[in-house]
Coordinates of C-alpha atoms and ligand atoms in Angstrom, one line a residue:
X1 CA 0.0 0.0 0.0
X2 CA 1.4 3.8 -0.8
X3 CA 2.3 5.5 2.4
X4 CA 1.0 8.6 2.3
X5 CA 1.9 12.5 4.0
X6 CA 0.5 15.8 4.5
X7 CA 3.6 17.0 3.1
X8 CA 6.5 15.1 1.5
X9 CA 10.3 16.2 1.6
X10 CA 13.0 15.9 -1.4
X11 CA 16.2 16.4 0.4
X12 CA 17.3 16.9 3.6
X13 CA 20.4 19.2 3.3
X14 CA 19.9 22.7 4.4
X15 CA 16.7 23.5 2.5
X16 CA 15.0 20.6 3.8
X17 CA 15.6 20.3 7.4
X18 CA 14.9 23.8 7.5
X19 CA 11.9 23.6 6.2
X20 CA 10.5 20.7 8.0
X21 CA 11.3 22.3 11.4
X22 CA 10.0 25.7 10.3
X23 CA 6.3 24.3 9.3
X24 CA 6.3 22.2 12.4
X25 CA 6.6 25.2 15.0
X26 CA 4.2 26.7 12.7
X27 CA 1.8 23.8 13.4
X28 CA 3.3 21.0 16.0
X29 CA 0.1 18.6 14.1
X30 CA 0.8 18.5 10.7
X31 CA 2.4 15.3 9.2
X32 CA 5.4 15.4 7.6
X33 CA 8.3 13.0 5.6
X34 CA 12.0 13.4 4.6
X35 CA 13.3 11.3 2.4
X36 CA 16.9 11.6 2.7
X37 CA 19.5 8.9 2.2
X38 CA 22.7 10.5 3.9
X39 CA 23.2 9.8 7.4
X40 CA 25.7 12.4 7.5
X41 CA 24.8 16.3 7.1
X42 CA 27.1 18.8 6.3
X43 CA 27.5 22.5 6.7
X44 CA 29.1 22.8 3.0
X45 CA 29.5 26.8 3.6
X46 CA 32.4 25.4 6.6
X47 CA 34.0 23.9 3.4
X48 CA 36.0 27.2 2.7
X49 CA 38.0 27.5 5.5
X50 CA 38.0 23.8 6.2
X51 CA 40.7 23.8 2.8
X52 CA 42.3 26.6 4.3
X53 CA 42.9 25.3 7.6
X54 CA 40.8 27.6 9.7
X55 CA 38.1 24.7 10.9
X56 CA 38.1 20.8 10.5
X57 CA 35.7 18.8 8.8
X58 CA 34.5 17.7 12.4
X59 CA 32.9 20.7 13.3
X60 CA 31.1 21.2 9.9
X61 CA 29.5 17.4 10.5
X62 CA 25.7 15.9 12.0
X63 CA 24.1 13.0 12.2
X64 CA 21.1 13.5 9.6
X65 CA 19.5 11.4 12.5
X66 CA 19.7 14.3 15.2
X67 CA 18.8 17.3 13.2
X68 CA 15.3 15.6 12.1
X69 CA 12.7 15.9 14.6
X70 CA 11.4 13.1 16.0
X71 CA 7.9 13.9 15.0
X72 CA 8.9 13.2 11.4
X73 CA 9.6 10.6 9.5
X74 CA 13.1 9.6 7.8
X75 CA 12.5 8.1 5.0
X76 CA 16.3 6.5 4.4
X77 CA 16.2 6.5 0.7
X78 CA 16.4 8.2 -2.2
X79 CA 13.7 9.4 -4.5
X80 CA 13.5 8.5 -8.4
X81 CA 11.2 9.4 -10.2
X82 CA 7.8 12.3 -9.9
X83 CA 4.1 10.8 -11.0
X84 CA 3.0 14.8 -10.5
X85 CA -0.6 13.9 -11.5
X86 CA -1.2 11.3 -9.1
X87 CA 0.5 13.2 -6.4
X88 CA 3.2 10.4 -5.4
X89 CA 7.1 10.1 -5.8
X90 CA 8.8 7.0 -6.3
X91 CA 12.1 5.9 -4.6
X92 CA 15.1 3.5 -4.8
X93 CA 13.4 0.7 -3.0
X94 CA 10.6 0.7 -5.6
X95 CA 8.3 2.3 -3.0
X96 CA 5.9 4.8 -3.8
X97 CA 5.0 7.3 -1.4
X98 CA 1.6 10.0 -1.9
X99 CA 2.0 13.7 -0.4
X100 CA -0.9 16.7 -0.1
X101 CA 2.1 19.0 -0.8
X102 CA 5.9 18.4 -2.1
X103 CA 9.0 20.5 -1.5
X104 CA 12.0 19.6 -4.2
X105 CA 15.4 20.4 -2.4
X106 CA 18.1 17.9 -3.3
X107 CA 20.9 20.2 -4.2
X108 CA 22.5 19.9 -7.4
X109 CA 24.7 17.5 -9.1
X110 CA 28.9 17.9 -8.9
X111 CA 29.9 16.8 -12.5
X112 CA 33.3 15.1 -11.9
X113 CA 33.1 13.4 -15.4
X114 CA 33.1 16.3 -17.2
X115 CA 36.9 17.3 -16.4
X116 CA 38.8 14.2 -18.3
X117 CA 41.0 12.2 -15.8
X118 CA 39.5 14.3 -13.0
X119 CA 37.9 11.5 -11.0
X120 CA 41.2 9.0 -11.4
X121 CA 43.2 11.8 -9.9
X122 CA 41.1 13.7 -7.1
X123 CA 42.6 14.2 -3.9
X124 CA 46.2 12.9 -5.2
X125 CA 48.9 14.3 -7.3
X126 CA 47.8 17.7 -5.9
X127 CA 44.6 17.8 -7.4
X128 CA 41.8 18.7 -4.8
X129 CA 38.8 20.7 -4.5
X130 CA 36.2 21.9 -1.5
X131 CA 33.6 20.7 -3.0
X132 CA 33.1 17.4 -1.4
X133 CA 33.9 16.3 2.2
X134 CA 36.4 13.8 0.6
X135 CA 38.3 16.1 -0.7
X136 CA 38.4 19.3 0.9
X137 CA 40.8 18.1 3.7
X138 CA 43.4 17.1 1.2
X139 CA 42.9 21.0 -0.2
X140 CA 44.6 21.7 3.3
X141 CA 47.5 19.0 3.2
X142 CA 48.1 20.6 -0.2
X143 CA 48.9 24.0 1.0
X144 CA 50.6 23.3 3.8
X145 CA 52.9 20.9 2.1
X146 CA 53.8 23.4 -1.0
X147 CA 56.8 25.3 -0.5
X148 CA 57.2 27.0 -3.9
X149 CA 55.6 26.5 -7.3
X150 CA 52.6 27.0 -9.5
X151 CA 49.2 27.0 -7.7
X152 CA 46.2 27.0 -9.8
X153 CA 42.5 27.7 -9.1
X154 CA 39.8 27.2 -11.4
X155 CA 36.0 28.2 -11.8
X156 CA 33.6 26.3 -14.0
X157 CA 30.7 27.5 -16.2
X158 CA 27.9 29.0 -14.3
X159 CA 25.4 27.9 -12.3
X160 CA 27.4 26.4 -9.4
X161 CA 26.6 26.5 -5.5
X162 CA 28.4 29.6 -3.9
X163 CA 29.5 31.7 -6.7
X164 CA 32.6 32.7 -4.5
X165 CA 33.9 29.8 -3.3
X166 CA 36.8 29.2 -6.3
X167 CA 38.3 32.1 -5.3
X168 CA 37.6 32.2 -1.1
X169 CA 40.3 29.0 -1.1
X170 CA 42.5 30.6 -3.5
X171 CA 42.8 34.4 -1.4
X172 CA 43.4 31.6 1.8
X173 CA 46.4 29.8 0.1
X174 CA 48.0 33.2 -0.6
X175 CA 47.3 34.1 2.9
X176 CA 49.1 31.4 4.3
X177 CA 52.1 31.9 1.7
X178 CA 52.0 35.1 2.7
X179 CA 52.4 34.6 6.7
X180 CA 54.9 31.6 5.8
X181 CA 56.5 34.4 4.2
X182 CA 57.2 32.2 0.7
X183 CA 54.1 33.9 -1.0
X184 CA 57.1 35.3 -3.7
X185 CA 57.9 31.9 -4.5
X186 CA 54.7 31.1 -6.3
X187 CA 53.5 32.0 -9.0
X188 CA 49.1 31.8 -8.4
X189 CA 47.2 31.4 -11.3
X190 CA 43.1 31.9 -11.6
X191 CA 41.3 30.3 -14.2
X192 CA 37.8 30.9 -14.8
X193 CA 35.1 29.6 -17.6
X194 CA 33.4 32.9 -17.0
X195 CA 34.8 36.7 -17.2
X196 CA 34.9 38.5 -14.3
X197 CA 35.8 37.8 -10.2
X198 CA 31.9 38.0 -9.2
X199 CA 28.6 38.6 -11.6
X200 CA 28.3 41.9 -9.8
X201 CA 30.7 44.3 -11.2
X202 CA 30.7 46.3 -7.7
X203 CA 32.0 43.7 -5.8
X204 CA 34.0 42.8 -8.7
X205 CA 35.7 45.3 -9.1
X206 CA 36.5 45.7 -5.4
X207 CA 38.0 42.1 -5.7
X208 CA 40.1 42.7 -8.3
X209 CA 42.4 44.6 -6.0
X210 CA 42.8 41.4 -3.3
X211 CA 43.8 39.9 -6.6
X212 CA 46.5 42.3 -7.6
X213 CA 47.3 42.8 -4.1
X214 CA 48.5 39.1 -3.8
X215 CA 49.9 38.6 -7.7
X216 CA 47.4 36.6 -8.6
X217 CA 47.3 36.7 -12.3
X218 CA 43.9 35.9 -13.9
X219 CA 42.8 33.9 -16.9
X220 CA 39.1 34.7 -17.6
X221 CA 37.0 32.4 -20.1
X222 CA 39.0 29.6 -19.7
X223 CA 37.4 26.5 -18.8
X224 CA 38.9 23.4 -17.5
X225 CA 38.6 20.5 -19.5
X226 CA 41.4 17.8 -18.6
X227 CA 44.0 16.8 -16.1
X228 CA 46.6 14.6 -16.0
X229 CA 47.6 13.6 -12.4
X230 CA 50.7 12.0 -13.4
X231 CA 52.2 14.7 -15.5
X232 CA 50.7 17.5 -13.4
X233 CA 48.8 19.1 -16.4
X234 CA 45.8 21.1 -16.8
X235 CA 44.3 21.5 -19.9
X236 CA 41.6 24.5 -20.7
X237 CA 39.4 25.4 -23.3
X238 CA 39.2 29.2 -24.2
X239 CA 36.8 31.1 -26.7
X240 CA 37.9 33.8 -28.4
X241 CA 35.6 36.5 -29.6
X242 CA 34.6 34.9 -33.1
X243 CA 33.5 32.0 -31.3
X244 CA 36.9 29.9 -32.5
X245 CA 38.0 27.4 -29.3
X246 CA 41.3 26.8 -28.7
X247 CA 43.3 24.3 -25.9
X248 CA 45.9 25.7 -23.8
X249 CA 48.0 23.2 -21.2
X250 CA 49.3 24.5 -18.1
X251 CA 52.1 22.9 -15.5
X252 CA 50.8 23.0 -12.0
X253 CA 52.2 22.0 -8.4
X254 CA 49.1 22.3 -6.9
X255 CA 46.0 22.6 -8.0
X256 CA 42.1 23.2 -7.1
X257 CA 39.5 22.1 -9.4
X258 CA 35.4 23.7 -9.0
X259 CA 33.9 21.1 -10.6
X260 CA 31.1 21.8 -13.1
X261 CA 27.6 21.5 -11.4
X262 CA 23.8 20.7 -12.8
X263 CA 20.5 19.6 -12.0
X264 CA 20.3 16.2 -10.5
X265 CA 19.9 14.3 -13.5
X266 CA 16.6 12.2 -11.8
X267 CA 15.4 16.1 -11.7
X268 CA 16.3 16.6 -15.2
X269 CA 14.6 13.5 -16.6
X270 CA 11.6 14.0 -14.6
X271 CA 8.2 15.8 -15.4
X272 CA 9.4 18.8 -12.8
X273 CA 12.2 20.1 -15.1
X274 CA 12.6 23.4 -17.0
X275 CA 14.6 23.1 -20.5
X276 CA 17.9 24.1 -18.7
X277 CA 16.8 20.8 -15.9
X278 CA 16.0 22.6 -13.1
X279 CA 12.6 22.0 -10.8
X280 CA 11.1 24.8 -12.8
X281 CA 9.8 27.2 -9.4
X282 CA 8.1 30.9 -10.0
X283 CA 11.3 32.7 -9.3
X284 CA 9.1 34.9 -6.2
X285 CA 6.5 32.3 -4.7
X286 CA 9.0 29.3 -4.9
X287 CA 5.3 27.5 -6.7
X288 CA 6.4 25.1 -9.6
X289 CA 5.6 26.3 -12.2
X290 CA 2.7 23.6 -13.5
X291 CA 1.6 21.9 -10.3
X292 CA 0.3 24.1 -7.8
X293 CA 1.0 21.5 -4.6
X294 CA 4.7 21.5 -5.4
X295 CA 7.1 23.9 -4.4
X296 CA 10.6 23.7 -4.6
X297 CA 13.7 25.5 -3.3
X298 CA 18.0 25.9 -2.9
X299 CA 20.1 24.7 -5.4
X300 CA 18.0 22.1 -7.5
X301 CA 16.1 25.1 -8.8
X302 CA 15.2 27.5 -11.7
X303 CA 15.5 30.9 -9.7
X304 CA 18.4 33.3 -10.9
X305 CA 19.8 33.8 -8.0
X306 CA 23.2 32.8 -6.3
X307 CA 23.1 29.6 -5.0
X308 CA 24.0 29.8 -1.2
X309 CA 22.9 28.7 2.2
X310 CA 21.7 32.1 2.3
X311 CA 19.2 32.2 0.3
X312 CA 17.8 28.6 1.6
X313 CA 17.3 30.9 4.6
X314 CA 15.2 33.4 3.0
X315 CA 13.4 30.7 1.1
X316 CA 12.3 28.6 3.6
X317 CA 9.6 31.2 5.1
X318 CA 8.2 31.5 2.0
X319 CA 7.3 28.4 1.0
X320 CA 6.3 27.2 4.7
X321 CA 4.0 30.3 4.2
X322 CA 2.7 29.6 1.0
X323 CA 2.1 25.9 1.7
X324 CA 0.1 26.8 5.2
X325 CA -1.8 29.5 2.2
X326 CA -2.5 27.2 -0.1
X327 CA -3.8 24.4 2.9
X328 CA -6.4 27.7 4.4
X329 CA -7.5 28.7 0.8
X330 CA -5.8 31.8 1.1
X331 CA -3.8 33.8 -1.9
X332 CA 0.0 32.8 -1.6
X333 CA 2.8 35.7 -1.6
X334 CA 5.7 36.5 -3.6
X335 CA 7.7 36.5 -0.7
X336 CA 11.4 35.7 -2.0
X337 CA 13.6 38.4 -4.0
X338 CA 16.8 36.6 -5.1
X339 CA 18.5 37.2 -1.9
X340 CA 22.0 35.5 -1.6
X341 CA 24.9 36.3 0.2
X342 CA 28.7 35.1 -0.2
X343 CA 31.1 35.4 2.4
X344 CA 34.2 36.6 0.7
X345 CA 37.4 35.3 2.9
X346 CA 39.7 37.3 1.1
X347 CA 42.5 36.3 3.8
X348 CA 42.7 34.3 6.8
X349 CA 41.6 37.3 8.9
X350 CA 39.2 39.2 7.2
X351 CA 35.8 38.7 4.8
X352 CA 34.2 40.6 2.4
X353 CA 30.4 40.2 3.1
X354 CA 28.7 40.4 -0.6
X355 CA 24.5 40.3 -0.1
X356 CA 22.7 41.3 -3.2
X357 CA 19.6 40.2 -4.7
X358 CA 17.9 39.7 -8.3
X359 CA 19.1 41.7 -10.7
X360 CA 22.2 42.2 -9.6
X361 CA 20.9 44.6 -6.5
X362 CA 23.0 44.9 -3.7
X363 CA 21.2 44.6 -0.5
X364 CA 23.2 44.2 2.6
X365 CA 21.9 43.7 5.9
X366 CA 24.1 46.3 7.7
X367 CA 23.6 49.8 7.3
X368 CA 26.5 52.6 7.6
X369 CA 29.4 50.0 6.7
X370 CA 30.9 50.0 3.0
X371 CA 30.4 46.1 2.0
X372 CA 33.4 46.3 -0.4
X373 CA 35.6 46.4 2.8
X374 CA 37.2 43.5 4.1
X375 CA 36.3 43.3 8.0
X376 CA 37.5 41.1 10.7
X377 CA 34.1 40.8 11.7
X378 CA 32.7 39.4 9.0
X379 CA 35.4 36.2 9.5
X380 CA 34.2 35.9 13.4
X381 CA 31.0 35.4 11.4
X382 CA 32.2 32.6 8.5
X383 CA 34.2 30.8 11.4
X384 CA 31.9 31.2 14.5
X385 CA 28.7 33.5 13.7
X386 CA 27.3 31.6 10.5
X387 CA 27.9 28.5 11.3
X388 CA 25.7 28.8 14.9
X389 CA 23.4 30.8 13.1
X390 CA 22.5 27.7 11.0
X391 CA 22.9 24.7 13.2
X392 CA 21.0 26.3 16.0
X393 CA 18.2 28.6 14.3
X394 CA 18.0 28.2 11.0
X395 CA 17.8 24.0 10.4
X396 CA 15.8 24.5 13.7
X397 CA 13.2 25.8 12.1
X398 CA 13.5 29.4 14.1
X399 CA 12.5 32.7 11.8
X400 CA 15.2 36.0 12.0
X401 CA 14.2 37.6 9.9
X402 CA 17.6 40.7 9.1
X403 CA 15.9 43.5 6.7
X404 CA 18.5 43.5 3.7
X405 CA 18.1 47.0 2.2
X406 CA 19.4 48.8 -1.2
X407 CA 19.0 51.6 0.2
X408 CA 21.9 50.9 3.0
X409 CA 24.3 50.2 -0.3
X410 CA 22.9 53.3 -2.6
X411 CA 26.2 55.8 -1.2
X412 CA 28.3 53.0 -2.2
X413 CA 26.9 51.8 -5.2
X414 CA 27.0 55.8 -6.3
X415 CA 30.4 56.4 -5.4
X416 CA 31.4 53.8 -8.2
Ligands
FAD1 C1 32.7 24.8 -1.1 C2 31.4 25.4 -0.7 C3 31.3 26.6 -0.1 C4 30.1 27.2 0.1 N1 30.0 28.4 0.8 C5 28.9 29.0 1.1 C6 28.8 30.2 1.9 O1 29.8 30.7 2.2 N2 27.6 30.7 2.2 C7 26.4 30.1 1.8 O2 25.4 30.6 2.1 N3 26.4 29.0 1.0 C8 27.6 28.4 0.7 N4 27.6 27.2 0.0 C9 26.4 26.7 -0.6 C10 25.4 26.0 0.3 O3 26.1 25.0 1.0 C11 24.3 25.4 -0.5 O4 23.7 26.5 -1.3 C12 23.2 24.8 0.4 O5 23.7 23.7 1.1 C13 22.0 24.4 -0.5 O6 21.0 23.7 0.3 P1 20.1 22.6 -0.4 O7 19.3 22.0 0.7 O8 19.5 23.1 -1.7 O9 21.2 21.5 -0.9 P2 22.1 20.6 0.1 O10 22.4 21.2 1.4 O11 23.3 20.2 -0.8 O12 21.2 19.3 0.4 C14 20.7 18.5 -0.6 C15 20.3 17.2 0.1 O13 19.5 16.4 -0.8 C16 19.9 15.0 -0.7 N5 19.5 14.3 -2.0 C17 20.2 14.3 -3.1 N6 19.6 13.5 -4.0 C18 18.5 13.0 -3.4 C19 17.4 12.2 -3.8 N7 17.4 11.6 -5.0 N8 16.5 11.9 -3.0 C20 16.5 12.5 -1.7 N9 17.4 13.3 -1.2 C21 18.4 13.6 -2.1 C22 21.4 15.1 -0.4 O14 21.8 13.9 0.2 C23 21.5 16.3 0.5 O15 21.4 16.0 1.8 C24 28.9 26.5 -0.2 C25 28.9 25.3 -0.8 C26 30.2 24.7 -1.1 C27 30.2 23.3 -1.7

């Protein structure tokens, strides 16, 4: 027989914990399902400064079992495929399970495969990257081992989760060259598929100088298209501006690879899926766009904005509220507007907090301070504030709502 729930959760990473707790302090009755099949849980925004040897991979790890509240149920699986007209999902087991309501949040998709020789060489040879909890501790045993050389850092087409993060572990391995004082013996290297630092040209702009301020010379549309472990080669795919590609291979000592990211490919095959693969989401109500009892939210979907914990935390109110709307036959709100925020560690001190919005608006959350500076404050915040802010409010289902304004940016913005 198909279980069924009042509401059924994809996912149970940030956007879905957070979203289960939320609806249940909303209404302690209401009968909701995970499915999730990690036991682990991971606070992926820790995996910055976990590569640059400010925090270990034990503070930025649950138990999946002890964030979900006992008053719902783990379903320990995965799901597979969407029957959207007859209101069920099915999972791994062959299970089917039948919801009121669904939220879609199962992240996105790291495509390792897409970088030739990649996988074979992955956290070996000096090839790591942040983006998994496999790899990201070797990213530190990299840095700390390299005396001298050529360090490379590379950025993959967009969409990819935290916008920032290539760069954040690049401005840390200069830092600690820097304070080992051997930062003249390397030569740092960024290459990025896209071309500029950041999609916003004020905080680009402002990054630019931590570049130049460190050497780091920059490659821009250059994407990353092979390695070879063995021979410690890097090969990259640039465009010109006819359109003709060209292959350039580069010698590294160390390098860190961004891999290229997209839709969970049971999202992409499935009836939920805009053209690009996304769980296709009205980019302000978080409401799919074809069945109304579906919402879906964080990285798996359509919306244009950055990809970040951040904005799960914006989200999450939103589609609680629309769901309780929806359940009391009231009108549902367009709550959400592209908020997203990336915590910039431009050296093992200090942070450049970026918050903007769709459109390219920037909206911090602090009036009176510049948000191009880099502040010591903002780094108590990536290594201590954040990171309680998110274990012990956010995935626990607690609202804090901090007004982000334009108008606390306009001097700024102006002055550029
Ligand atoms: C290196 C790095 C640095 C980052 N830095 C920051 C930062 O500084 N600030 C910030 O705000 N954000 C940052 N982020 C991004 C942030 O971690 C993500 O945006 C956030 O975790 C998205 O939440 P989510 O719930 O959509 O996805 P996730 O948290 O990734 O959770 C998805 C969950 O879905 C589960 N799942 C997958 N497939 C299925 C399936 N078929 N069925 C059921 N469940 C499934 C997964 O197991 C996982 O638990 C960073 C991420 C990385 C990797």
């Amino acid at each position: 027989m198909t279980k069924k729930h009042t509401l059924l959760i994809i996912g149970g990473g940030a956007a879905g914990v957070s979203v289960a707790n939320n609806m249940r302090r909303q209404n302690a009755g209401i009968d909701i399902a995970i499915i999730e099949p990690s036991e682990k849980h991971y606070y992926q925004p820790g995996f910055t400064i976990i590569g640059g040897g400010a925090y270990t991979l034990k503070q930025a790890t649950r138990n999946e079992k002890d964030l979900i509240h006992p008053s719902v149920t783990w379903i320990k699986d995965h799901a597979e495929a969407f029957q959207p007209d007859d209101n069920t999902v099915s999972l791994g087991s062959g299970d089917k399970i039948a919801y009121d309501y669904l939220v879609v949040c199962p992240g996105l998709q790291l495509d390792w495969d897409k970088i030739k020789g990649l996988k074979e060489t992955l956290g070996k040879n000096n090839v790591c990257s942040n983006y998994s909890p496999d790899s990201v501790e070797y990213t530190w045993e990299c840095i700390q081992n390299l005396q001298s050389g050529t360090a490379l850092f590379t950025q993959p087409p967009m969409p990819i989760k935290c916008a920032g993060a290539p760069q954040k572990i690049m401005y840390l391995a200069a830092d600690r060259f820097r304070k080992k004082g051997i930062l003249d013996k390397f030569s740092i290297e960024f290459f990025n598929a896209g071309p500029a630092m950041f999609g916003i040209p004020f905080f680009a702009k402002a990054l630019m100088k931590v570049v130049v301020d460190y050497g780091i010379k920059t490659n821009f549309n250059h994407n990353l298209v092979a390695i070879d472990g063995s021979a410690h080669t890097a090969t990259f795919e640039t465009t010109d501006s006819d359109g003709n590609k060209q292959q350039v291979t580069k010698i590294y000592d160390m390098i860190h690879v961004t891999p290229p990211q997209s839709a969970p490919d049971f999202i992409k095959k499935s009836p939920l899926a805009n053209a690009a693969g996304w769980v296709d989401v009205n980019p302000k109500t978080l409401q799919h766009a074809k069945y109304s009892n579906i919402f879906g939210l964080g990285d798996a979907t359509s919306t244009p904005n950055a990809k970040t914990a951040a904005a799960v935390r914006k989200q999450v109110p939103v589609v609680v509220d629309n769901i309780f709307g929806l359940i009391n036959n009231k009108q549902i709100k367009d709550g959400y507007d592209g908020y997203g925020s990336c915590p910039l560690t431009t050296s093992l001190n200090t942070v450049m907090l970026a918050e903007f919005s769709y459109d390219g608006k920037v909206t911090p959350s602090f009036p009176l301070l510049d948000p191009r500076k880099n502040r010591f404050i903002w780094w108590w915040g990536k290594t201590t504030g954040f990171p309680w802010l998110y274990w012990h409010l956010m995935l626990k289902g607690y609202r804090f709502d901090i007004p982000h304004l334009e108008s606390y940016a306009k001097r700024f913005v102006d002055e550029e």
